[in-house]
Coordinates of C-alpha atoms in Angstrom, one line a residue:
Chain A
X1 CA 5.3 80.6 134.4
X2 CA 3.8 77.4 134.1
X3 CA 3.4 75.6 131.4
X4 CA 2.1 72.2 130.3
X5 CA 2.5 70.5 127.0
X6 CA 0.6 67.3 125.8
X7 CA 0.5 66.2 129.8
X8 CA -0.9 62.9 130.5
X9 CA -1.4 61.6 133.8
X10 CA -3.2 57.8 134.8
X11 CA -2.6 54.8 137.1
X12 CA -3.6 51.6 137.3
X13 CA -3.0 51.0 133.1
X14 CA -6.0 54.1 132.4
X15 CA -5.2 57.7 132.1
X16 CA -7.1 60.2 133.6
X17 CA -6.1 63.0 131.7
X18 CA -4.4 62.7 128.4
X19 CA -2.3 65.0 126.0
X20 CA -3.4 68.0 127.7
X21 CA -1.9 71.8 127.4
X22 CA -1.9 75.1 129.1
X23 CA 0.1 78.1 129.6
X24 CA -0.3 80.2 132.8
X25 CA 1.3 83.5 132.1
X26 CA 1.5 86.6 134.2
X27 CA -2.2 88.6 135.2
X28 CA -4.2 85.1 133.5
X29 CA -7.1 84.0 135.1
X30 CA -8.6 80.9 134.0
X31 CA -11.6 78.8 135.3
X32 CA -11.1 75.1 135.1
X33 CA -14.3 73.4 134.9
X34 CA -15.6 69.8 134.5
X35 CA -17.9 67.0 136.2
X36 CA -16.9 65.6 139.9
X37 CA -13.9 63.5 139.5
X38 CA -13.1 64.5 135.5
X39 CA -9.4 65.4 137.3
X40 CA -9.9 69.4 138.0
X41 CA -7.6 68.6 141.0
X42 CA -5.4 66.2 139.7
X43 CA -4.7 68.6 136.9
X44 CA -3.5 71.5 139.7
X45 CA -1.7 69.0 141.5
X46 CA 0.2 68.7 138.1
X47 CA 0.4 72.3 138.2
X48 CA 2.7 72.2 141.4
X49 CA 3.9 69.0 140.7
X50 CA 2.1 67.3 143.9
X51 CA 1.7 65.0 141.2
X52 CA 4.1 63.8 138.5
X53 CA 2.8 63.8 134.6
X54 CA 3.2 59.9 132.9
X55 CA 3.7 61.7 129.8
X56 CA 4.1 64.8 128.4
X57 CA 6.6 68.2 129.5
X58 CA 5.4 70.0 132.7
X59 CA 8.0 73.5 133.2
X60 CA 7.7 75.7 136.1
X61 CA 9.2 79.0 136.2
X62 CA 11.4 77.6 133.2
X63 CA 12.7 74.4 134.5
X64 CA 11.4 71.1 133.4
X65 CA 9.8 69.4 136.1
X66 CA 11.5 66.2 135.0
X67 CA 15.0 68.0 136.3
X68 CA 14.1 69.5 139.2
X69 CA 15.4 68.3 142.4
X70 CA 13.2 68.0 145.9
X71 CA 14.7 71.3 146.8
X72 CA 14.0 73.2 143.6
X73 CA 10.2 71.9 143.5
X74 CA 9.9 73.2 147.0
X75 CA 11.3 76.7 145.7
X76 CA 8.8 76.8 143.0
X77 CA 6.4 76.2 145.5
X78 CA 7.3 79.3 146.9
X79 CA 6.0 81.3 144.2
X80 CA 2.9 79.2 144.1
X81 CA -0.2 79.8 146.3
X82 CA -2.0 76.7 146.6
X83 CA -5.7 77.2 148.2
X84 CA -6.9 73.9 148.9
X85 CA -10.9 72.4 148.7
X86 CA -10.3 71.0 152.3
X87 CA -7.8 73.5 153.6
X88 CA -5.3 71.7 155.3
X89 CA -3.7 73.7 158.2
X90 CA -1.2 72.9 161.4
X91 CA -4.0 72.6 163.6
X92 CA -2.0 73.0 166.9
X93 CA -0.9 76.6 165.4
X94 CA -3.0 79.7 165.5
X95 CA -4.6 81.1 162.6
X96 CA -2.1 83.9 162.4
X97 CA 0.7 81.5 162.7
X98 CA -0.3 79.0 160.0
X99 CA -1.0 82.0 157.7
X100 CA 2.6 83.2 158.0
X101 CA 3.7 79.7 157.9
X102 CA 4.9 80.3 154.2
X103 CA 7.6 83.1 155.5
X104 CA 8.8 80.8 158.2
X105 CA 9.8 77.6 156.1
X106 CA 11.4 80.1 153.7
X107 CA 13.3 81.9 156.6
X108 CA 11.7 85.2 155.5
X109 CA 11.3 88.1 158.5
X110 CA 7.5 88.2 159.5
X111 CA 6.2 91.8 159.8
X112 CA 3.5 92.1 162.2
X113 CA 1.9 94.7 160.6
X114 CA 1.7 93.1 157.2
X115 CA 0.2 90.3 158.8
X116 CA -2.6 92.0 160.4
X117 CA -3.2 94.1 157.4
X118 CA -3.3 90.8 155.2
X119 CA -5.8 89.2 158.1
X120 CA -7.7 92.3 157.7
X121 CA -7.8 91.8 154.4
X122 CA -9.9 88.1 154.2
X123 CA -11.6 89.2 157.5
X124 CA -10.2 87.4 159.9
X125 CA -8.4 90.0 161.9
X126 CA -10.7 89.2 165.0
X127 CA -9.6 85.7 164.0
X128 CA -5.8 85.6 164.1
X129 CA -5.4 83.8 167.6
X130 CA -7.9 81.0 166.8
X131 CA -7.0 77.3 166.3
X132 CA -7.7 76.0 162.9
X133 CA -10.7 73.4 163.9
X134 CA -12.2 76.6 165.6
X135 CA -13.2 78.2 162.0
X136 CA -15.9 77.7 160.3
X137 CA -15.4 76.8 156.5
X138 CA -15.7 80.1 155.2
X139 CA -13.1 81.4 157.7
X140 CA -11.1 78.2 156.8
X141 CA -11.1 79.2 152.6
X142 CA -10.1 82.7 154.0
X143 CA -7.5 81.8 155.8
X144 CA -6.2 79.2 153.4
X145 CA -6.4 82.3 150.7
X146 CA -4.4 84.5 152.9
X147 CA -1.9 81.5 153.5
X148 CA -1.6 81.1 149.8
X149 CA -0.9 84.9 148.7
X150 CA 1.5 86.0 151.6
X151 CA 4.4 84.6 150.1
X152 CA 3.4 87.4 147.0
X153 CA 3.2 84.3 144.6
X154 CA 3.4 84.7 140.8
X155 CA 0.7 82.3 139.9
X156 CA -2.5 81.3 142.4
X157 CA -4.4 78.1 142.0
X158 CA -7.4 77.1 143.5
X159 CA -9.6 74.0 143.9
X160 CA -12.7 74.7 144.7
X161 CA -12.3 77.7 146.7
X162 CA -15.9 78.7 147.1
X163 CA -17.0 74.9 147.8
X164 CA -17.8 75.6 151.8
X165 CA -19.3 78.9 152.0
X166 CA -22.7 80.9 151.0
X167 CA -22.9 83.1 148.0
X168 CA -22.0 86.3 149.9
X169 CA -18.8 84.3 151.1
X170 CA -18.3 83.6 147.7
X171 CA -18.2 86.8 146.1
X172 CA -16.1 87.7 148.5
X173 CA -13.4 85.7 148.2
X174 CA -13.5 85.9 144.1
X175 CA -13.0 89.6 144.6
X176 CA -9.7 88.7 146.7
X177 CA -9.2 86.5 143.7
X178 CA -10.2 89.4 141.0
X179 CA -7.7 92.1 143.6
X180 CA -5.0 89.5 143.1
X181 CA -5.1 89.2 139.9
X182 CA -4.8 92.9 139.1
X183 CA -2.0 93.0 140.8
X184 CA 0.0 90.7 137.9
X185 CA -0.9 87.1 139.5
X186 CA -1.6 84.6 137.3
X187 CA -5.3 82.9 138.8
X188 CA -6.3 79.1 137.9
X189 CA -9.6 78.5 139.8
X190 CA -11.3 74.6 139.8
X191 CA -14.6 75.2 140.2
X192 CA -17.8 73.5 139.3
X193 CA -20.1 76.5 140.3
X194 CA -20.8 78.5 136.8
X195 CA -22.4 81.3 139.2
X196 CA -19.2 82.3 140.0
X197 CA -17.8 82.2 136.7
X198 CA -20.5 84.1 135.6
X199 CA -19.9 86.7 138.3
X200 CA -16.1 87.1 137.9
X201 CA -16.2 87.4 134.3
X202 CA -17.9 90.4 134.5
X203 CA -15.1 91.8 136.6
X204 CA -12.6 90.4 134.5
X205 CA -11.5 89.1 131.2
X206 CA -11.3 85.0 132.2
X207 CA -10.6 81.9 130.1
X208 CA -12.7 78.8 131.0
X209 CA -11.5 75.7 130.4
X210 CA -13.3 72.2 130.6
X211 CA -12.0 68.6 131.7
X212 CA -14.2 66.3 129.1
X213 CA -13.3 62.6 128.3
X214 CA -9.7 63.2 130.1
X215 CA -9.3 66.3 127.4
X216 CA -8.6 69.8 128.4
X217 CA -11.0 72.4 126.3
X218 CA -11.8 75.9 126.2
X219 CA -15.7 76.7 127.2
X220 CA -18.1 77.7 124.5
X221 CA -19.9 80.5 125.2
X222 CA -22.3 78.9 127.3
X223 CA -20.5 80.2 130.4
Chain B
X1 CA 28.8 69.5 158.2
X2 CA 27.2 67.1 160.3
X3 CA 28.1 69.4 163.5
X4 CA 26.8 72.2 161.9
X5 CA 23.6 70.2 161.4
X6 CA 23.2 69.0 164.8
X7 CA 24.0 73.0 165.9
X8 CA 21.4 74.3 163.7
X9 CA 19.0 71.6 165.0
X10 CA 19.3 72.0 168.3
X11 CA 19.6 75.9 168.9
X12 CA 17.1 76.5 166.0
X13 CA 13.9 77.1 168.3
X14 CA 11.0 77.8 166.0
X15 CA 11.6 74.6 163.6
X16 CA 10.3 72.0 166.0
X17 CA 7.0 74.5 166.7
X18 CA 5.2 73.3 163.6
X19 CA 5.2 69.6 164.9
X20 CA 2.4 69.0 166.9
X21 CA 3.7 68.1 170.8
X22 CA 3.2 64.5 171.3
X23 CA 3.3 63.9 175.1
X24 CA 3.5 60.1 174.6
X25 CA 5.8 59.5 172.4
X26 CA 8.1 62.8 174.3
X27 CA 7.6 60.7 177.3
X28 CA 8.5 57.2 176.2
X29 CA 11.4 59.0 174.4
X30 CA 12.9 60.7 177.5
X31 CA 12.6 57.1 179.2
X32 CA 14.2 55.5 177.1
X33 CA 17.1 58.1 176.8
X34 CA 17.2 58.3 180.7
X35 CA 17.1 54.5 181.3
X36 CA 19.7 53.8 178.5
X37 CA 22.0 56.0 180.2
X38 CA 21.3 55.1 183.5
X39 CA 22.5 51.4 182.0
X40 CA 25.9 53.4 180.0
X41 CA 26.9 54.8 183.4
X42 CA 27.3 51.0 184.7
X43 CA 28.7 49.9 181.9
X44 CA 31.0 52.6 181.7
X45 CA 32.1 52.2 185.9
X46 CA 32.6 48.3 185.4
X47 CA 34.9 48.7 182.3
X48 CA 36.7 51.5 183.9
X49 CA 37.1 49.4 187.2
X50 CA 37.6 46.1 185.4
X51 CA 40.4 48.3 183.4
X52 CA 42.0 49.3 186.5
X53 CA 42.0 45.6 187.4
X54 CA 43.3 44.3 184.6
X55 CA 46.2 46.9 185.0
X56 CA 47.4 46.5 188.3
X57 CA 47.8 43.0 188.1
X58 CA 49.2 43.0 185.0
X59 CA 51.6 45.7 186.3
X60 CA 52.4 44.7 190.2
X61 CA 52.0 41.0 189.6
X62 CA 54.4 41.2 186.6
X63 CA 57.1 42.9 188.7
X64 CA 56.7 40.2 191.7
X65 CA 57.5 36.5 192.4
X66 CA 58.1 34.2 195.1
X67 CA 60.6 31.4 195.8
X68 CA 59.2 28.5 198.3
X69 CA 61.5 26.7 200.4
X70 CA 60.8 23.3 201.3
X71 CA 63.2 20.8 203.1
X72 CA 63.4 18.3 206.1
X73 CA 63.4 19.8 209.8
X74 CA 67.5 21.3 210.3
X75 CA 68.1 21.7 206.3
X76 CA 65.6 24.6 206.4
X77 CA 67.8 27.5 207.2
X78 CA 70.7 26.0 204.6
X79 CA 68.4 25.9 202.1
X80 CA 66.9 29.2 202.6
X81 CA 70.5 30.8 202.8
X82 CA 71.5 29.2 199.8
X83 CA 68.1 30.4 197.6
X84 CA 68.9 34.1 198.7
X85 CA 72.4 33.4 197.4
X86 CA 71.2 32.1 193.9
X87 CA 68.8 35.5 193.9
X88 CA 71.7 38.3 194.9
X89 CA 73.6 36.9 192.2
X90 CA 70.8 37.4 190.0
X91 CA 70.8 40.1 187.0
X92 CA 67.2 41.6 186.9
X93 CA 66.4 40.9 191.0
X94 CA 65.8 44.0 192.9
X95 CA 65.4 42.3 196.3
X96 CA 64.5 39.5 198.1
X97 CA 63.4 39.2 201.3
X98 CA 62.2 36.3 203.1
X99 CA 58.6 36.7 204.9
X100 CA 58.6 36.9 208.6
X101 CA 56.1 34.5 210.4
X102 CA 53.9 37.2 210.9
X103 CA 53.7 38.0 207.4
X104 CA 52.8 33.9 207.0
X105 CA 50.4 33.8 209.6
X106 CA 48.6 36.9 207.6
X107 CA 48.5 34.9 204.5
X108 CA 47.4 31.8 206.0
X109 CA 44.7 33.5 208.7
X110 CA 41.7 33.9 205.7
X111 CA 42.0 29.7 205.7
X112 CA 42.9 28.7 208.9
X113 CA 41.9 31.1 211.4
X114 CA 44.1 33.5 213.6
X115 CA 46.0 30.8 215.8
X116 CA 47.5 28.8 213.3
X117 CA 50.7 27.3 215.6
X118 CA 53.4 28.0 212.9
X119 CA 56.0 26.6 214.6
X120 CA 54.7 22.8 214.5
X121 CA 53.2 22.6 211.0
X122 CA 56.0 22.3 208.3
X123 CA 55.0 25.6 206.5
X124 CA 57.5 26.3 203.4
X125 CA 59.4 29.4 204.2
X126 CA 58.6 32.0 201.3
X127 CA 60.7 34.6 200.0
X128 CA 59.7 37.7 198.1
X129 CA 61.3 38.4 195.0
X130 CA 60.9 42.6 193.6
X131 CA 61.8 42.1 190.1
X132 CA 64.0 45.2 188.6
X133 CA 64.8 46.2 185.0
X134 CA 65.0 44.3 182.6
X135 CA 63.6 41.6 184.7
X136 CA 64.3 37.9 185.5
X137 CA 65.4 35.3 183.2
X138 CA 63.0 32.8 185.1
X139 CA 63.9 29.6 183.3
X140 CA 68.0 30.3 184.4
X141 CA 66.7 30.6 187.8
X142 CA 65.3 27.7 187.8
X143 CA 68.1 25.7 186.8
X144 CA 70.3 27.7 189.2
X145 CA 67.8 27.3 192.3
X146 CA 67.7 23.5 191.3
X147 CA 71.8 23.3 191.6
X148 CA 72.5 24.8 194.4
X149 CA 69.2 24.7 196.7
X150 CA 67.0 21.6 195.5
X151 CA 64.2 22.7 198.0
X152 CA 63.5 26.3 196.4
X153 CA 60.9 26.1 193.5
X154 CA 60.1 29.9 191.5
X155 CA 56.7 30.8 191.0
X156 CA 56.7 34.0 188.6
X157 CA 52.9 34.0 188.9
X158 CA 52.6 33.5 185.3
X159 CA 50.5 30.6 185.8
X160 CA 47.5 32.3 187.6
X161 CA 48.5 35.9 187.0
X162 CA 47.9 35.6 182.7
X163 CA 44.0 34.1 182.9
X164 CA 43.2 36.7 185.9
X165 CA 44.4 39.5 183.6
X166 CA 42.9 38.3 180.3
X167 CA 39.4 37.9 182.1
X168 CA 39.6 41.5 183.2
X169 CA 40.2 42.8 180.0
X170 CA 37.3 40.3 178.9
X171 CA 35.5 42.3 181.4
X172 CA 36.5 46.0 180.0
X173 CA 35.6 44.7 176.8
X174 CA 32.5 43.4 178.0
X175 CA 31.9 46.9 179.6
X176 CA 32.8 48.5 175.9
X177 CA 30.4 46.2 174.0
X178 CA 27.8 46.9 176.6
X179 CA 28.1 51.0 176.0
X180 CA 27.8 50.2 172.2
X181 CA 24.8 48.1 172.7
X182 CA 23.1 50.6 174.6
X183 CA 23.7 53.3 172.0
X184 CA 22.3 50.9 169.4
X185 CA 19.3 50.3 171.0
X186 CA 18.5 54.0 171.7
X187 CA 19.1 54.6 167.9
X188 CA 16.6 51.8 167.1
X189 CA 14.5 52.9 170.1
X190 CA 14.3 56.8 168.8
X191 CA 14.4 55.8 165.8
X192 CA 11.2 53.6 165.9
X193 CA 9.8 56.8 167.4
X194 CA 10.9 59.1 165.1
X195 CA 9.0 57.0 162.4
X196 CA 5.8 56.7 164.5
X197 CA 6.2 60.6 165.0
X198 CA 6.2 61.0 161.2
X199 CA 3.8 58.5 160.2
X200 CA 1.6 60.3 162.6
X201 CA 2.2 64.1 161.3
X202 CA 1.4 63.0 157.9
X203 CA -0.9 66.4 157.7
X204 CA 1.7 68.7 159.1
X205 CA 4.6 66.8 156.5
X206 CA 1.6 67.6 153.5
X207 CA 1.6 71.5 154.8
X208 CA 4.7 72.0 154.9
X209 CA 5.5 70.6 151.4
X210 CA 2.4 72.8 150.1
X211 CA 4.0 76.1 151.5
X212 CA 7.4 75.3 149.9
X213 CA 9.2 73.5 152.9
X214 CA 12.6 71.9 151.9
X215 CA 12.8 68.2 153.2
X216 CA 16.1 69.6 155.5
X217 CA 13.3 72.1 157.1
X218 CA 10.8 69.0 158.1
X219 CA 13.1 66.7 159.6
X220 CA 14.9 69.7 160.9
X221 CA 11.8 69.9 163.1
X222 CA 12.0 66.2 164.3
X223 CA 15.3 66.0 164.9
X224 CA 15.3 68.9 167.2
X225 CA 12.6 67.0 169.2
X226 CA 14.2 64.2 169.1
X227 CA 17.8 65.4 170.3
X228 CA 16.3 67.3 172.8
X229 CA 14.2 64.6 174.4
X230 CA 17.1 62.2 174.7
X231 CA 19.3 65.0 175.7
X232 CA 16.7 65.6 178.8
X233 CA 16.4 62.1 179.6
X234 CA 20.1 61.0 179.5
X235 CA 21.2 63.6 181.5
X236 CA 18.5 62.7 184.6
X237 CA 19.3 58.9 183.7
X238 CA 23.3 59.9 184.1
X239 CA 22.6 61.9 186.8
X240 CA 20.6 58.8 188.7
X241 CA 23.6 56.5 187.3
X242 CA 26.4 58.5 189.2
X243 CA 24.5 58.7 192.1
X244 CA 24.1 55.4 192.4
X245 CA 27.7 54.5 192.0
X246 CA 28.6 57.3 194.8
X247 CA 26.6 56.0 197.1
X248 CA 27.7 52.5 196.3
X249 CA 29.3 51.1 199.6
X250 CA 33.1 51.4 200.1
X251 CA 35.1 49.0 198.5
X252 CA 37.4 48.5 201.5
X253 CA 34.3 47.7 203.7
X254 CA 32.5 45.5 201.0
X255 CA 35.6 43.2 201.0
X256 CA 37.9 44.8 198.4
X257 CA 35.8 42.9 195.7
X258 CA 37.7 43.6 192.4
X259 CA 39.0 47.0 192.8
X260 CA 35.7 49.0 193.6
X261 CA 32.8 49.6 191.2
X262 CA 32.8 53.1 190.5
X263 CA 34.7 55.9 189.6
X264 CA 38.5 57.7 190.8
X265 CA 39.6 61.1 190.2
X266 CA 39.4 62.1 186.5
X267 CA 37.1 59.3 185.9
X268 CA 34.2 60.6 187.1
X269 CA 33.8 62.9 184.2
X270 CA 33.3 60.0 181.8
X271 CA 30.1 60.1 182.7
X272 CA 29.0 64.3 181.4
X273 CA 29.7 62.3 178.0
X274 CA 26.6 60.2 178.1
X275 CA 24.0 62.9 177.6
X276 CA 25.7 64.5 174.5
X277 CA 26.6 61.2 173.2
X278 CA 22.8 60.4 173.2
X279 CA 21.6 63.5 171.7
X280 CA 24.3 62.8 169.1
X281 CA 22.8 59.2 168.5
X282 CA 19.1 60.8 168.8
X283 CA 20.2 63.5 165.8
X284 CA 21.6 61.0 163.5
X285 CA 18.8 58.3 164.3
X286 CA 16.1 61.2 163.9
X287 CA 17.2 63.0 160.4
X288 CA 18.2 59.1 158.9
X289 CA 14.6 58.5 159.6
X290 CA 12.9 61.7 158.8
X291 CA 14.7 61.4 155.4
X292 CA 13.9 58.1 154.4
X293 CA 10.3 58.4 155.7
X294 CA 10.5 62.0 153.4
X295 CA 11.9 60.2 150.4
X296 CA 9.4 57.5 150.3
X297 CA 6.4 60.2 151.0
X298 CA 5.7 61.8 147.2

């Protein structure tokens, strides 16, 4: 589904990462680890091509990203749920609103009652007629999930999803994660908190990879 | 296509909900759109009434001319005969008809007052010439008026009828540059604002592009904004315009000057063009912007 071969990506004459590769296929779920700033969320901005590989092939869905118009990368958005380390939202719009968001720009019907189920399903059911700034940051990585997932993407990526909220939070959103991911999504999840890898690979079979000196690796089994 | 766009824009009611309301920029947009057209409906009455102008002298002036007879106390009345001779012999003279003192005192009263004695100035005698089809060879009459009546001298009115015609038309055109100017300076007005309004939503443009929004959705949203805002406001500026000009005094009582600033009949509806015209300049103004701003944006 997506698919990165030898992908390099720098400015200013330095690369941050170089010749890296990875292959996000149907029900995957990989951690991406690595120190602060080793490029964990320049590498999914590749992913979704918010960001546009110096070198290398970068194919989403099929199609190289080199030869995909603004309209086709915002199609292949579509089937990409994005969940965000700062969780941007339309902060005049309530939370219900900005989680259907997705449907809207695609000109897809909005069921109510999937909606609520879908609120009730990252807790914020209570929630739904809240303005953004009124969350807390746990509410705000909730929301942000349920934004990401309503669309029924085929691949979810993550940048430190966990980063704002305690270690009940956590879990809970990892088993949203875990739920997802049985259902056939492919998962890529930033993250520099080995707790949680710890915990989700004892729900399920996970690949972790590591940013080190701009190269992407797989984990030894440390983790 | 673009028609379609401008539809979809405008009756589209959910794509402008995911830009934040501004109430400054909304209010300094609706200003502007209201004060522009207030300005259009002006310039629109004084090319209209210059146009009107322009054609009825270039229409009644053209069809007119006058033959003044001057001679010596006693040769007056020979000389006047002989003139009306020259004209009924005329091809292309409908009539002529010499101008009864009364008629002479009305022309001269605006200068020299109501009791002008006539009778013991030596006023030309004047005689009014209808021109018919296909007009006067005025050069032949000339010649003809200076053989047999020495003291008649044509004036076609060519001489100050041509400038007072071309400066009306100057003045139409003036009107008609005028309108353009004010529909170039809303664009660049809206469009100024359309690209503060963007520059401003840079987190709303970054959410939309992260839930898959096509660059047509996002500056769908502007535009409809946009064109709405100067729809509002040029209507209540055209509305204000028109009012003004009705209640503009009457050009009888304000001396006749030019013809009348304002509108006649069928004219009046000139003006229901302003508003649309604006929301037309606000849509294109608005997407040119939102997609350059878009393209640039990564």
């Amino acid at each position: 589904m997506i698919e990165l071969k030898d992908v390099s990506y720098g400015y200013g004459g330095s690369d941050l990462l170089s010749g890296v590769s990875l292959s996000l296929q149907p029900g995957s779920f990989h951690f991406l680890t690595g120190p602060s700033g080793s490029g964990k969320t320049t590498f999914l901005r590749l992913c979704y091509l918010d960001l546009m590989a110096t070198a290398g092939r970068v194919e989403l869905f099929g199609q190289p990203a080199r030869k995909m118009t603004r309209d086709d990368i915002a199609h292949a958005r579509r089937r990409i749920g994005v969940v965000h380390q700062d969780c941007q939202f339309l902060d005049h719009l309530p939370v219900s609103q900005n989680v259907a968001l997705p449907l809207e720009v695609a000109g897809r019907p909005e069921n109510p009652a999937d909606l609520e189920e879908l609120l009730a399903w990252v807790g914020l059911a209570e929630r739904a007629d809240a303005l953004p700034p009124e969350l807390s940051g746990g509410e705000r990585q909730r929301a942000a999930l349920a934004r990401a997932v309503i669309m029924s993407p085929d691949v979810v990526l993550a940048d430190e999803p966990t980063g704002n909220v305690d270690w009940e939070m956590s879990l809970r959103l990892l088993s949203l994660l875990v739920e997802l991911n049985r259902m056939g999504k492919a998962i890529l999840i930033a993250t520099h908190d080995l707790n949680l890898i710890r915990a989700a690979k004892k729900q399920v079979s996970a690949r972790v990879l590591r940013i080190r000196d701009r190269q992407l690796q797989l984990a030894g089994a440390d983790l | 296509m673009r028609g379609a766009g401008l539809l979809a824009a405008v009756l589209y009611p959910r794509a402008d909900r995911v830009v934040p309301p501004s109430g400054h920029t909304a209010r300094l947009t609706i200003f502007t759109a209201a004060a522009m057209a207030f300005l259009a409906v002006f310039a629109l009455a004084l090319s209209l009434a210059t146009g009107r102008l322009a054609e009825r002298w270039a229409s009644e002036l053209a069809r007119t001319a006058t033959v003044r007879v001057s001679a010596p106390q006693g040769q007056v009345e020979t000389q006047l005969r002989a003139a009306l001779e020259v004209l009924r012999t005329t091809p292309g003279v409908a009539s002529a008809r010499v101008l009864d003192e009364a008629e002479e005192r009305a022309l001269l009263e605006p200068w020299f007052g109501p009791d002008l004695p006539l009778d013991t100035l030596p006023i030309p005698k004047l005689i009014e010439v209808i021109e018919g089809e296909p007009g006067i060879d005025a050069e032949g009459l000339r010649l003809r008026l200076r053989a047999e009546a020495p003291g008649a001298v044509l004036d076609d009115h060519t001489r100050w009828r041509q400038p007072l015609v071309k400066a009306a038309d100057r003045l139409r055109m003036l009107g008609l540059v005028a309108i353009v100017l004010i529909a170039g300076a809303t664009a660049a007005m809206i469009t100024l604002a359309a690209n503060s309004a963007l520059a401003a939503n840079g987190q709303v443009i970054r959410v939309l592009r992260l839930v898959g929004a096509r660059d047509s959705y996002i500056a769908r949203a502007f535009v409809r904004q946009f064109t709405l805002r100067a729809f509002a406001g040029a209507l209540a500026g055209t509305v204000l315009g028109v009012a003004a000009i009705a209640f503009l005094p009457d050009a009888e009582t304000a001396g006749n000057f030019l013809t009348g600033l304002g509108f006649r009949g069928a004219e009046w509806l000139w003006p229901l063009a302003i508003a649309p015209l604006a929301a037309v300049v606000a849509f294109v103004a608005t997407r040119v912007a939102a997609f350059r701003v878009l393209r640039s944006l990564t």
